[in-house]
Amino acid sequence: MRRLLASTAAACVVLASASLAVADPPAPPPGGRPPPRLFLSPSGEPFRLGPDTPDPLQAWFDGADTGHLGYLDRAEFRADATRFFRKLDENADGVVDGFEVQDYETKIVPELADWSEGIAEGVPGGSGNHGGDRHGGHRGQGGHRGGGGGAADAGQGGGGEHPGGRQPRGLRLAQLINEPEPVSGADFNFDSHITLDEWMRATDQRFDLLDKAKTGQLTLTELRAIISPPPHGARGAPASPPPPPPRTP
């Protein structure tokens, strides 16, 4: 009986070892590196890493790809931007004013404050002071100075106020376009009133900037390559983002 038990136990160990040996290893994340904890869409909508959002970039892309064709065309890109504009326009008056910009920076993406102080991990130039937007600092009606950065939201379609308020410092932020504050970045007139026309003008510039091949289509693979550093790059070195969209009069 003892010999039988011993033989059975040994066989179990062998089978378990063989099972572990043939089991598929866990798949590495896309690009061979962890996804960003916070991703800002080109319009500035945050998507945060979470149990339901293992890949914030893909969460935004899938939500915007309403045709489910595996790419974003200009119409889908504009529709996604319009949807977020409606969310920012809290009083539905067709304008995102300085107070609504301040709500965006303090409630929807409170991580912008950390990024503007140059302490966010993995952001180009993260050791410096990035306060203000690319125009030298947008100032809303309440005298609020815009910060900058990139973030992500836990739900597909994202956006909402982050539960628990401000995130701990040192989060890794990611963007497709290096705009310190994409919402106030659409204020072409510098009057603290972003109209839908201004918003769509910025949206078209952003699409053109991302559509490097001029195919009229943005694929997830192409977009992911923008925020992922090359494999031969220095360890921990952040990707070099494209320049901001040009400002035309």
PDB file of N, CA and C in Angstrom, residues 91-193:
ATOM      1  N   ASN A  91     -22.706  73.693 -18.876  1.00  0.00           N
ATOM      2  CA  ASN A  91     -23.998  74.390 -18.924  1.00  0.00           C
ATOM      3  C   ASN A  91     -24.633  74.368 -20.311  1.00  0.00           C
ATOM      4  N   ALA A  92     -24.022  73.594 -21.220  1.00  0.00           N
ATOM      5  CA  ALA A  92     -24.581  73.373 -22.557  1.00  0.00           C
ATOM      6  C   ALA A  92     -24.876  74.673 -23.310  1.00  0.00           C
ATOM      7  N   ASP A  93     -23.979  75.660 -23.172  1.00  0.00           N
ATOM      8  CA  ASP A  93     -24.179  76.918 -23.890  1.00  0.00           C
ATOM      9  C   ASP A  93     -23.355  76.984 -25.172  1.00  0.00           C
ATOM     10  N   GLY A  94     -22.703  75.884 -25.536  1.00  0.00           N
ATOM     11  CA  GLY A  94     -21.923  75.846 -26.760  1.00  0.00           C
ATOM     12  C   GLY A  94     -20.525  76.407 -26.639  1.00  0.00           C
ATOM     13  N   VAL A  95     -20.107  76.719 -25.413  1.00  0.00           N
ATOM     14  CA  VAL A  95     -18.783  77.296 -25.169  1.00  0.00           C
ATOM     15  C   VAL A  95     -18.182  76.642 -23.925  1.00  0.00           C
ATOM     16  N   VAL A  96     -16.903  76.300 -23.989  1.00  0.00           N
ATOM     17  CA  VAL A  96     -16.170  75.855 -22.813  1.00  0.00           C
ATOM     18  C   VAL A  96     -15.430  77.071 -22.272  1.00  0.00           C
ATOM     19  N   ASP A  97     -15.918  77.621 -21.165  1.00  0.00           N
ATOM     20  CA  ASP A  97     -15.332  78.849 -20.633  1.00  0.00           C
ATOM     21  C   ASP A  97     -14.232  78.542 -19.619  1.00  0.00           C
ATOM     22  N   GLY A  98     -13.672  79.601 -19.050  1.00  0.00           N
ATOM     23  CA  GLY A  98     -12.554  79.444 -18.122  1.00  0.00           C
ATOM     24  C   GLY A  98     -12.897  78.628 -16.896  1.00  0.00           C
ATOM     25  N   PHE A  99     -14.123  78.768 -16.398  1.00  0.00           N
ATOM     26  CA  PHE A  99     -14.526  77.996 -15.225  1.00  0.00           C
ATOM     27  C   PHE A  99     -14.620  76.510 -15.561  1.00  0.00           C
ATOM     28  N   GLU A 100     -15.095  76.216 -16.769  1.00  0.00           N
ATOM     29  CA  GLU A 100     -15.208  74.814 -17.183  1.00  0.00           C
ATOM     30  C   GLU A 100     -13.831  74.218 -17.465  1.00  0.00           C
ATOM     31  N   VAL A 101     -12.912  75.038 -17.976  1.00  0.00           N
ATOM     32  CA  VAL A 101     -11.529  74.580 -18.133  1.00  0.00           C
ATOM     33  C   VAL A 101     -10.933  74.265 -16.763  1.00  0.00           C
ATOM     34  N   GLN A 102     -11.225  75.114 -15.776  1.00  0.00           N
ATOM     35  CA  GLN A 102     -10.712  74.887 -14.433  1.00  0.00           C
ATOM     36  C   GLN A 102     -11.283  73.593 -13.852  1.00  0.00           C
ATOM     37  N   ASP A 103     -12.560  73.322 -14.110  1.00  0.00           N
ATOM     38  CA  ASP A 103     -13.157  72.069 -13.656  1.00  0.00           C
ATOM     39  C   ASP A 103     -12.461  70.879 -14.310  1.00  0.00           C
ATOM     40  N   TYR A 104     -12.136  71.024 -15.585  1.00  0.00           N
ATOM     41  CA  TYR A 104     -11.420  69.957 -16.287  1.00  0.00           C
ATOM     42  C   TYR A 104     -10.078  69.660 -15.613  1.00  0.00           C
ATOM     43  N   GLU A 105      -9.351  70.724 -15.302  1.00  0.00           N
ATOM     44  CA  GLU A 105      -8.007  70.564 -14.759  1.00  0.00           C
ATOM     45  C   GLU A 105      -7.996  70.105 -13.302  1.00  0.00           C
ATOM     46  N   THR A 106      -9.033  70.427 -12.559  1.00  0.00           N
ATOM     47  CA  THR A 106      -9.030  70.101 -11.127  1.00  0.00           C
ATOM     48  C   THR A 106      -9.902  68.905 -10.772  1.00  0.00           C
ATOM     49  N   LYS A 107     -10.925  68.621 -11.598  1.00  0.00           N
ATOM     50  CA  LYS A 107     -11.845  67.538 -11.279  1.00  0.00           C
ATOM     51  C   LYS A 107     -11.708  66.343 -12.219  1.00  0.00           C
ATOM     52  N   ILE A 108     -11.652  66.602 -13.515  1.00  0.00           N
ATOM     53  CA  ILE A 108     -11.584  65.505 -14.473  1.00  0.00           C
ATOM     54  C   ILE A 108     -10.171  64.944 -14.568  1.00  0.00           C
ATOM     55  N   VAL A 109      -9.175  65.813 -14.594  1.00  0.00           N
ATOM     56  CA  VAL A 109      -7.776  65.353 -14.663  1.00  0.00           C
ATOM     57  C   VAL A 109      -6.947  66.078 -13.606  1.00  0.00           C
ATOM     58  N   PRO A 110      -7.152  65.761 -12.327  1.00  0.00           N
ATOM     59  CA  PRO A 110      -6.370  66.433 -11.279  1.00  0.00           C
ATOM     60  C   PRO A 110      -4.880  66.129 -11.368  1.00  0.00           C
ATOM     61  N   GLU A 111      -4.508  65.074 -12.113  1.00  0.00           N
ATOM     62  CA  GLU A 111      -3.089  64.738 -12.264  1.00  0.00           C
ATOM     63  C   GLU A 111      -2.316  65.795 -13.042  1.00  0.00           C
ATOM     64  N   LEU A 112      -3.029  66.671 -13.732  1.00  0.00           N
ATOM     65  CA  LEU A 112      -2.345  67.714 -14.502  1.00  0.00           C
ATOM     66  C   LEU A 112      -1.462  68.584 -13.615  1.00  0.00           C
ATOM     67  N   ALA A 113      -1.877  68.772 -12.372  1.00  0.00           N
ATOM     68  CA  ALA A 113      -1.078  69.598 -11.461  1.00  0.00           C
ATOM     69  C   ALA A 113       0.291  68.979 -11.227  1.00  0.00           C
ATOM     70  N   ASP A 114       0.336  67.660 -11.061  1.00  0.00           N
ATOM     71  CA  ASP A 114       1.613  66.981 -10.859  1.00  0.00           C
ATOM     72  C   ASP A 114       2.485  67.089 -12.103  1.00  0.00           C
ATOM     73  N   TRP A 115       1.871  66.899 -13.273  1.00  0.00           N
ATOM     74  CA  TRP A 115       2.647  66.964 -14.509  1.00  0.00           C
ATOM     75  C   TRP A 115       3.233  68.351 -14.702  1.00  0.00           C
ATOM     76  N   SER A 116       2.443  69.371 -14.386  1.00  0.00           N
ATOM     77  CA  SER A 116       2.915  70.736 -14.599  1.00  0.00           C
ATOM     78  C   SER A 116       4.073  71.077 -13.681  1.00  0.00           C
ATOM     79  N   GLU A 117       4.177  70.354 -12.557  1.00  0.00           N
ATOM     80  CA  GLU A 117       5.283  70.585 -11.639  1.00  0.00           C
ATOM     81  C   GLU A 117       6.524  69.787 -12.032  1.00  0.00           C
ATOM     82  N   GLY A 118       6.400  68.997 -13.139  1.00  0.00           N
ATOM     83  CA  GLY A 118       7.554  68.264 -13.631  1.00  0.00           C
ATOM     84  C   GLY A 118       7.915  67.068 -12.797  1.00  0.00           C
ATOM     85  N   ILE A 119       6.935  66.438 -12.129  1.00  0.00           N
ATOM     86  CA  ILE A 119       7.256  65.310 -11.263  1.00  0.00           C
ATOM     87  C   ILE A 119       6.583  64.029 -11.721  1.00  0.00           C
ATOM     88  N   ALA A 120       5.926  64.063 -12.893  1.00  0.00           N
ATOM     89  CA  ALA A 120       5.276  62.850 -13.378  1.00  0.00           C
ATOM     90  C   ALA A 120       6.290  61.948 -14.048  1.00  0.00           C
ATOM     91  N   GLU A 121       6.229  60.668 -13.736  1.00  0.00           N
ATOM     92  CA  GLU A 121       7.169  59.704 -14.282  1.00  0.00           C
ATOM     93  C   GLU A 121       6.880  59.434 -15.744  1.00  0.00           C
ATOM     94  N   GLY A 122       7.937  59.359 -16.561  1.00  0.00           N
ATOM     95  CA  GLY A 122       7.788  58.940 -17.942  1.00  0.00           C
ATOM     96  C   GLY A 122       7.292  60.007 -18.881  1.00  0.00           C
ATOM     97  N   VAL A 123       7.301  61.257 -18.465  1.00  0.00           N
ATOM     98  CA  VAL A 123       6.864  62.340 -19.340  1.00  0.00           C
ATOM     99  C   VAL A 123       8.090  63.086 -19.831  1.00  0.00           C
ATOM    100  N   PRO A 124       8.193  63.341 -21.155  1.00  0.00           N
ATOM    101  CA  PRO A 124       9.360  64.061 -21.659  1.00  0.00           C
ATOM    102  C   PRO A 124       9.594  65.352 -20.888  1.00  0.00           C
ATOM    103  N   GLY A 125      10.836  65.554 -20.450  1.00  0.00           N
ATOM    104  CA  GLY A 125      11.164  66.766 -19.716  1.00  0.00           C
ATOM    105  C   GLY A 125      10.564  66.764 -18.332  1.00  0.00           C
ATOM    106  N   GLY A 126      10.354  65.587 -17.744  1.00  0.00           N
ATOM    107  CA  GLY A 126       9.655  65.488 -16.482  1.00  0.00           C
ATOM    108  C   GLY A 126      10.368  66.087 -15.303  1.00  0.00           C
ATOM    109  N   SER A 127      11.593  66.545 -15.463  1.00  0.00           N
ATOM    110  CA  SER A 127      12.307  67.121 -14.332  1.00  0.00           C
ATOM    111  C   SER A 127      12.216  68.634 -14.289  1.00  0.00           C
ATOM    112  N   GLY A 128      11.527  69.202 -15.272  1.00  0.00           N
ATOM    113  CA  GLY A 128      11.443  70.653 -15.327  1.00  0.00           C
ATOM    114  C   GLY A 128      10.070  71.142 -14.974  1.00  0.00           C
ATOM    115  N   ASN A 129       9.906  72.442 -15.084  1.00  0.00           N
ATOM    116  CA  ASN A 129       8.613  73.050 -14.792  1.00  0.00           C
ATOM    117  C   ASN A 129       7.852  73.238 -16.096  1.00  0.00           C
ATOM    118  N   HIS A 130       6.666  72.610 -16.179  1.00  0.00           N
ATOM    119  CA  HIS A 130       5.879  72.681 -17.402  1.00  0.00           C
ATOM    120  C   HIS A 130       4.582  73.435 -17.161  1.00  0.00           C
ATOM    121  N   GLY A 131       4.590  74.320 -16.244  1.00  0.00           N
ATOM    122  CA  GLY A 131       3.362  75.048 -15.960  1.00  0.00           C
ATOM    123  C   GLY A 131       2.901  75.841 -17.169  1.00  0.00           C
ATOM    124  N   GLY A 132       1.574  75.913 -17.344  1.00  0.00           N
ATOM    125  CA  GLY A 132       1.010  76.660 -18.453  1.00  0.00           C
ATOM    126  C   GLY A 132       0.914  75.828 -19.703  1.00  0.00           C
ATOM    127  N   ASP A 133       0.128  76.296 -20.670  1.00  0.00           N
ATOM    128  CA  ASP A 133      -0.009  75.561 -21.903  1.00  0.00           C
ATOM    129  C   ASP A 133       1.047  76.012 -22.891  1.00  0.00           C
ATOM    130  N   ARG A 134       0.932  75.504 -24.132  1.00  0.00           N
ATOM    131  CA  ARG A 134       2.011  75.778 -25.081  1.00  0.00           C
ATOM    132  C   ARG A 134       2.011  77.213 -25.568  1.00  0.00           C
ATOM    133  N   HIS A 135       1.007  77.992 -25.166  1.00  0.00           N
ATOM    134  CA  HIS A 135       0.954  79.393 -25.576  1.00  0.00           C
ATOM    135  C   HIS A 135       1.465  80.324 -24.483  1.00  0.00           C
ATOM    136  N   GLY A 136       2.120  79.749 -23.470  1.00  0.00           N
ATOM    137  CA  GLY A 136       2.651  80.599 -22.428  1.00  0.00           C
ATOM    138  C   GLY A 136       1.732  80.665 -21.230  1.00  0.00           C
ATOM    139  N   GLY A 137       0.714  79.815 -21.181  1.00  0.00           N
ATOM    140  CA  GLY A 137      -0.118  79.757 -19.982  1.00  0.00           C
ATOM    141  C   GLY A 137      -1.499  80.317 -20.211  1.00  0.00           C
ATOM    142  N   HIS A 138      -2.475  79.433 -20.363  1.00  0.00           N
ATOM    143  CA  HIS A 138      -3.862  79.867 -20.500  1.00  0.00           C
ATOM    144  C   HIS A 138      -4.392  80.318 -19.148  1.00  0.00           C
ATOM    145  N   ARG A 139      -5.091  81.416 -19.116  1.00  0.00           N
ATOM    146  CA  ARG A 139      -5.644  81.893 -17.866  1.00  0.00           C
ATOM    147  C   ARG A 139      -7.147  82.009 -18.014  1.00  0.00           C
ATOM    148  N   GLY A 140      -7.882  81.238 -17.236  1.00  0.00           N
ATOM    149  CA  GLY A 140      -9.335  81.214 -17.333  1.00  0.00           C
ATOM    150  C   GLY A 140      -9.954  82.416 -16.645  1.00  0.00           C
ATOM    151  N   GLN A 141     -11.316  82.421 -16.607  1.00  0.00           N
ATOM    152  CA  GLN A 141     -12.014  83.547 -16.013  1.00  0.00           C
ATOM    153  C   GLN A 141     -11.681  83.703 -14.543  1.00  0.00           C
ATOM    154  N   GLY A 142     -11.436  82.569 -13.898  1.00  0.00           N
ATOM    155  CA  GLY A 142     -11.127  82.626 -12.479  1.00  0.00           C
ATOM    156  C   GLY A 142      -9.666  82.862 -12.190  1.00  0.00           C
ATOM    157  N   GLY A 143      -8.896  83.200 -13.230  1.00  0.00           N
ATOM    158  CA  GLY A 143      -7.471  83.453 -13.032  1.00  0.00           C
ATOM    159  C   GLY A 143      -6.672  82.178 -12.887  1.00  0.00           C
ATOM    160  N   HIS A 144      -7.244  81.048 -13.306  1.00  0.00           N
ATOM    161  CA  HIS A 144      -6.546  79.773 -13.145  1.00  0.00           C
ATOM    162  C   HIS A 144      -5.562  79.570 -14.277  1.00  0.00           C
ATOM    163  N   ARG A 145      -4.361  79.189 -13.963  1.00  0.00           N
ATOM    164  CA  ARG A 145      -3.348  78.951 -14.975  1.00  0.00           C
ATOM    165  C   ARG A 145      -3.348  77.479 -15.335  1.00  0.00           C
ATOM    166  N   GLY A 146      -3.429  77.188 -16.633  1.00  0.00           N
ATOM    167  CA  GLY A 146      -3.516  75.806 -17.076  1.00  0.00           C
ATOM    168  C   GLY A 146      -2.236  75.048 -16.834  1.00  0.00           C
ATOM    169  N   GLY A 147      -2.378  73.785 -16.452  1.00  0.00           N
ATOM    170  CA  GLY A 147      -1.221  72.909 -16.311  1.00  0.00           C
ATOM    171  C   GLY A 147      -1.049  72.096 -17.570  1.00  0.00           C
ATOM    172  N   GLY A 148      -0.441  70.911 -17.453  1.00  0.00           N
ATOM    173  CA  GLY A 148      -0.273  70.088 -18.636  1.00  0.00           C
ATOM    174  C   GLY A 148      -0.023  68.660 -18.257  1.00  0.00           C
ATOM    175  N   GLY A 149      -0.210  67.738 -19.221  1.00  0.00           N
ATOM    176  CA  GLY A 149       0.110  66.354 -18.949  1.00  0.00           C
ATOM    177  C   GLY A 149      -0.724  65.387 -19.738  1.00  0.00           C
ATOM    178  N   GLY A 150      -0.750  64.143 -19.307  1.00  0.00           N
ATOM    179  CA  GLY A 150      -1.510  63.098 -19.948  1.00  0.00           C
ATOM    180  C   GLY A 150      -2.073  62.180 -18.911  1.00  0.00           C
ATOM    181  N   ALA A 151      -3.276  61.619 -19.144  1.00  0.00           N
ATOM    182  CA  ALA A 151      -3.917  60.781 -18.156  1.00  0.00           C
ATOM    183  C   ALA A 151      -4.781  59.735 -18.818  1.00  0.00           C
ATOM    184  N   ALA A 152      -5.486  58.926 -18.021  1.00  0.00           N
ATOM    185  CA  ALA A 152      -6.349  57.886 -18.542  1.00  0.00           C
ATOM    186  C   ALA A 152      -7.501  57.623 -17.610  1.00  0.00           C
ATOM    187  N   ASP A 153      -8.616  57.149 -18.169  1.00  0.00           N
ATOM    188  CA  ASP A 153      -9.801  56.917 -17.352  1.00  0.00           C
ATOM    189  C   ASP A 153     -10.131  55.440 -17.304  1.00  0.00           C
ATOM    190  N   ALA A 154     -10.665  54.962 -16.163  1.00  0.00           N
ATOM    191  CA  ALA A 154     -10.902  53.537 -15.969  1.00  0.00           C
ATOM    192  C   ALA A 154     -12.048  53.003 -16.803  1.00  0.00           C
ATOM    193  N   GLY A 155     -12.926  53.839 -17.318  1.00  0.00           N
ATOM    194  CA  GLY A 155     -14.053  53.328 -18.088  1.00  0.00           C
ATOM    195  C   GLY A 155     -13.925  53.653 -19.548  1.00  0.00           C
ATOM    196  N   GLN A 156     -14.360  52.747 -20.416  1.00  0.00           N
ATOM    197  CA  GLN A 156     -14.333  53.029 -21.847  1.00  0.00           C
ATOM    198  C   GLN A 156     -15.259  54.190 -22.124  1.00  0.00           C
ATOM    199  N   GLY A 157     -14.792  55.123 -22.908  1.00  0.00           N
ATOM    200  CA  GLY A 157     -15.535  56.347 -23.100  1.00  0.00           C
ATOM    201  C   GLY A 157     -15.100  57.362 -22.102  1.00  0.00           C
ATOM    202  N   GLY A 158     -14.503  56.915 -21.025  1.00  0.00           N
ATOM    203  CA  GLY A 158     -13.773  57.655 -20.034  1.00  0.00           C
ATOM    204  C   GLY A 158     -14.335  58.981 -19.674  1.00  0.00           C
ATOM    205  N   GLY A 159     -13.446  59.795 -19.134  1.00  0.00           N
ATOM    206  CA  GLY A 159     -13.826  61.130 -18.818  1.00  0.00           C
ATOM    207  C   GLY A 159     -14.219  61.327 -17.411  1.00  0.00           C
ATOM    208  N   GLY A 160     -15.018  60.828 -16.744  1.00  0.00           N
ATOM    209  CA  GLY A 160     -15.605  61.297 -15.519  1.00  0.00           C
ATOM    210  C   GLY A 160     -14.655  61.682 -14.432  1.00  0.00           C
ATOM    211  N   GLU A 161     -15.188  62.271 -13.404  1.00  0.00           N
ATOM    212  CA  GLU A 161     -14.371  62.712 -12.285  1.00  0.00           C
ATOM    213  C   GLU A 161     -13.728  61.504 -11.632  1.00  0.00           C
ATOM    214  N   HIS A 162     -12.451  61.620 -11.349  1.00  0.00           N
ATOM    215  CA  HIS A 162     -11.723  60.477 -10.813  1.00  0.00           C
ATOM    216  C   HIS A 162     -12.138  60.201  -9.381  1.00  0.00           C
ATOM    217  N   PRO A 163     -12.556  58.950  -9.069  1.00  0.00           N
ATOM    218  CA  PRO A 163     -12.972  58.629  -7.710  1.00  0.00           C
ATOM    219  C   PRO A 163     -11.819  58.802  -6.745  1.00  0.00           C
ATOM    220  N   GLY A 164     -12.101  59.434  -5.631  1.00  0.00           N
ATOM    221  CA  GLY A 164     -11.062  59.609  -4.631  1.00  0.00           C
ATOM    222  C   GLY A 164     -10.245  60.856  -4.831  1.00  0.00           C
ATOM    223  N   GLY A 165     -10.555  61.643  -5.885  1.00  0.00           N
ATOM    224  CA  GLY A 165      -9.847  62.906  -6.073  1.00  0.00           C
ATOM    225  C   GLY A 165      -8.456  62.718  -6.631  1.00  0.00           C
ATOM    226  N   ARG A 166      -7.520  63.514  -6.157  1.00  0.00           N
ATOM    227  CA  ARG A 166      -6.191  63.595  -6.736  1.00  0.00           C
ATOM    228  C   ARG A 166      -5.401  62.309  -6.544  1.00  0.00           C
ATOM    229  N   GLN A 167      -4.742  61.880  -7.613  1.00  0.00           N
ATOM    230  CA  GLN A 167      -3.938  60.673  -7.582  1.00  0.00           C
ATOM    231  C   GLN A 167      -2.603  60.931  -6.882  1.00  0.00           C
ATOM    232  N   PRO A 168      -1.942  59.871  -6.390  1.00  0.00           N
ATOM    233  CA  PRO A 168      -0.605  60.044  -5.830  1.00  0.00           C
ATOM    234  C   PRO A 168       0.352  60.549  -6.897  1.00  0.00           C
ATOM    235  N   ARG A 169       1.415  61.188  -6.466  1.00  0.00           N
ATOM    236  CA  ARG A 169       2.388  61.714  -7.408  1.00  0.00           C
ATOM    237  C   ARG A 169       3.207  60.590  -8.032  1.00  0.00           C
ATOM    238  N   GLY A 170       3.852  60.916  -9.155  1.00  0.00           N
ATOM    239  CA  GLY A 170       4.755  59.974  -9.780  1.00  0.00           C
ATOM    240  C   GLY A 170       4.085  59.012 -10.736  1.00  0.00           C
ATOM    241  N   LEU A 171       2.845  59.278 -11.195  1.00  0.00           N
ATOM    242  CA  LEU A 171       2.188  58.391 -12.131  1.00  0.00           C
ATOM    243  C   LEU A 171       2.755  58.604 -13.526  1.00  0.00           C
ATOM    244  N   ARG A 172       2.755  57.517 -14.318  1.00  0.00           N
ATOM    245  CA  ARG A 172       3.263  57.614 -15.680  1.00  0.00           C
ATOM    246  C   ARG A 172       2.145  58.065 -16.607  1.00  0.00           C
ATOM    247  N   LEU A 173       2.345  59.193 -17.254  1.00  0.00           N
ATOM    248  CA  LEU A 173       1.349  59.768 -18.143  1.00  0.00           C
ATOM    249  C   LEU A 173       1.746  59.538 -19.595  1.00  0.00           C
ATOM    250  N   ALA A 174       0.758  59.482 -20.470  1.00  0.00           N
ATOM    251  CA  ALA A 174       1.055  59.261 -21.881  1.00  0.00           C
ATOM    252  C   ALA A 174       0.110  60.078 -22.743  1.00  0.00           C
ATOM    253  N   GLN A 175       0.640  60.585 -23.849  1.00  0.00           N
ATOM    254  CA  GLN A 175      -0.122  61.326 -24.843  1.00  0.00           C
ATOM    255  C   GLN A 175       0.345  60.933 -26.232  1.00  0.00           C
ATOM    256  N   LEU A 176      -0.489  61.183 -27.206  1.00  0.00           N
ATOM    257  CA  LEU A 176      -0.097  61.005 -28.599  1.00  0.00           C
ATOM    258  C   LEU A 176       0.505  62.283 -29.163  1.00  0.00           C
ATOM    259  N   ILE A 177       0.093  63.412 -28.610  1.00  0.00           N
ATOM    260  CA  ILE A 177       0.604  64.715 -29.021  1.00  0.00           C
ATOM    261  C   ILE A 177       1.051  65.442 -27.763  1.00  0.00           C
ATOM    262  N   ASN A 178       2.215  66.021 -27.812  1.00  0.00           N
ATOM    263  CA  ASN A 178       2.774  66.659 -26.624  1.00  0.00           C
ATOM    264  C   ASN A 178       2.159  68.042 -26.410  1.00  0.00           C
ATOM    265  N   GLU A 179       0.922  68.045 -25.924  1.00  0.00           N
ATOM    266  CA  GLU A 179       0.237  69.282 -25.582  1.00  0.00           C
ATOM    267  C   GLU A 179       0.072  69.335 -24.068  1.00  0.00           C
ATOM    268  N   PRO A 180       0.675  70.289 -23.395  1.00  0.00           N
ATOM    269  CA  PRO A 180       0.583  70.342 -21.933  1.00  0.00           C
ATOM    270  C   PRO A 180      -0.847  70.359 -21.418  1.00  0.00           C
ATOM    271  N   GLU A 181      -1.751  71.022 -22.149  1.00  0.00           N
ATOM    272  CA  GLU A 181      -3.157  71.072 -21.719  1.00  0.00           C
ATOM    273  C   GLU A 181      -4.023  71.166 -22.973  1.00  0.00           C
ATOM    274  N   PRO A 182      -4.505  70.031 -23.476  1.00  0.00           N
ATOM    275  CA  PRO A 182      -5.209  70.016 -24.761  1.00  0.00           C
ATOM    276  C   PRO A 182      -6.492  70.821 -24.799  1.00  0.00           C
ATOM    277  N   VAL A 183      -7.195  70.957 -23.679  1.00  0.00           N
ATOM    278  CA  VAL A 183      -8.463  71.679 -23.703  1.00  0.00           C
ATOM    279  C   VAL A 183      -8.217  73.170 -23.925  1.00  0.00           C
ATOM    280  N   SER A 184      -7.441  73.796 -23.066  1.00  0.00           N
ATOM    281  CA  SER A 184      -7.148  75.212 -23.260  1.00  0.00           C
ATOM    282  C   SER A 184      -6.303  75.438 -24.505  1.00  0.00           C
ATOM    283  N   GLY A 185      -5.651  74.373 -24.999  1.00  0.00           N
ATOM    284  CA  GLY A 185      -4.881  74.487 -26.230  1.00  0.00           C
ATOM    285  C   GLY A 185      -5.742  74.760 -27.444  1.00  0.00           C
ATOM    286  N   ALA A 186      -7.062  74.568 -27.324  1.00  0.00           N
ATOM    287  CA  ALA A 186      -7.969  74.841 -28.433  1.00  0.00           C
ATOM    288  C   ALA A 186      -8.512  76.267 -28.401  1.00  0.00           C
ATOM    289  N   ASP A 187      -8.067  77.065 -27.435  1.00  0.00           N
ATOM    290  CA  ASP A 187      -8.531  78.458 -27.323  1.00  0.00           C
ATOM    291  C   ASP A 187      -7.703  79.328 -28.257  1.00  0.00           C
ATOM    292  N   PHE A 188      -8.042  79.341 -29.526  1.00  0.00           N
ATOM    293  CA  PHE A 188      -7.263  80.058 -30.531  1.00  0.00           C
ATOM    294  C   PHE A 188      -7.290  81.569 -30.313  1.00  0.00           C
ATOM    295  N   ASN A 189      -8.378  82.079 -29.770  1.00  0.00           N
ATOM    296  CA  ASN A 189      -8.506  83.533 -29.589  1.00  0.00           C
ATOM    297  C   ASN A 189      -7.977  84.025 -28.245  1.00  0.00           C
ATOM    298  N   PHE A 190      -7.565  83.118 -27.395  1.00  0.00           N
ATOM    299  CA  PHE A 190      -7.054  83.474 -26.067  1.00  0.00           C
ATOM    300  C   PHE A 190      -8.050  84.329 -25.277  1.00  0.00           C
ATOM    301  N   ASP A 191      -9.326  83.990 -25.427  1.00  0.00           N
ATOM    302  CA  ASP A 191     -10.344  84.791 -24.734  1.00  0.00           C
ATOM    303  C   ASP A 191     -11.056  83.987 -23.644  1.00  0.00           C
ATOM    304  N   SER A 192     -10.512  82.836 -23.294  1.00  0.00           N
ATOM    305  CA  SER A 192     -11.093  81.973 -22.259  1.00  0.00           C
ATOM    306  C   SER A 192     -12.483  81.475 -22.632  1.00  0.00           C
ATOM    307  N   HIS A 193     -12.784  81.455 -23.924  1.00  0.00           N
ATOM    308  CA  HIS A 193     -14.046  80.925 -24.416  1.00  0.00           C
ATOM    309  C   HIS A 193     -13.743  80.051 -25.636  1.00  0.00           C
TER     310      HIS A 193
END
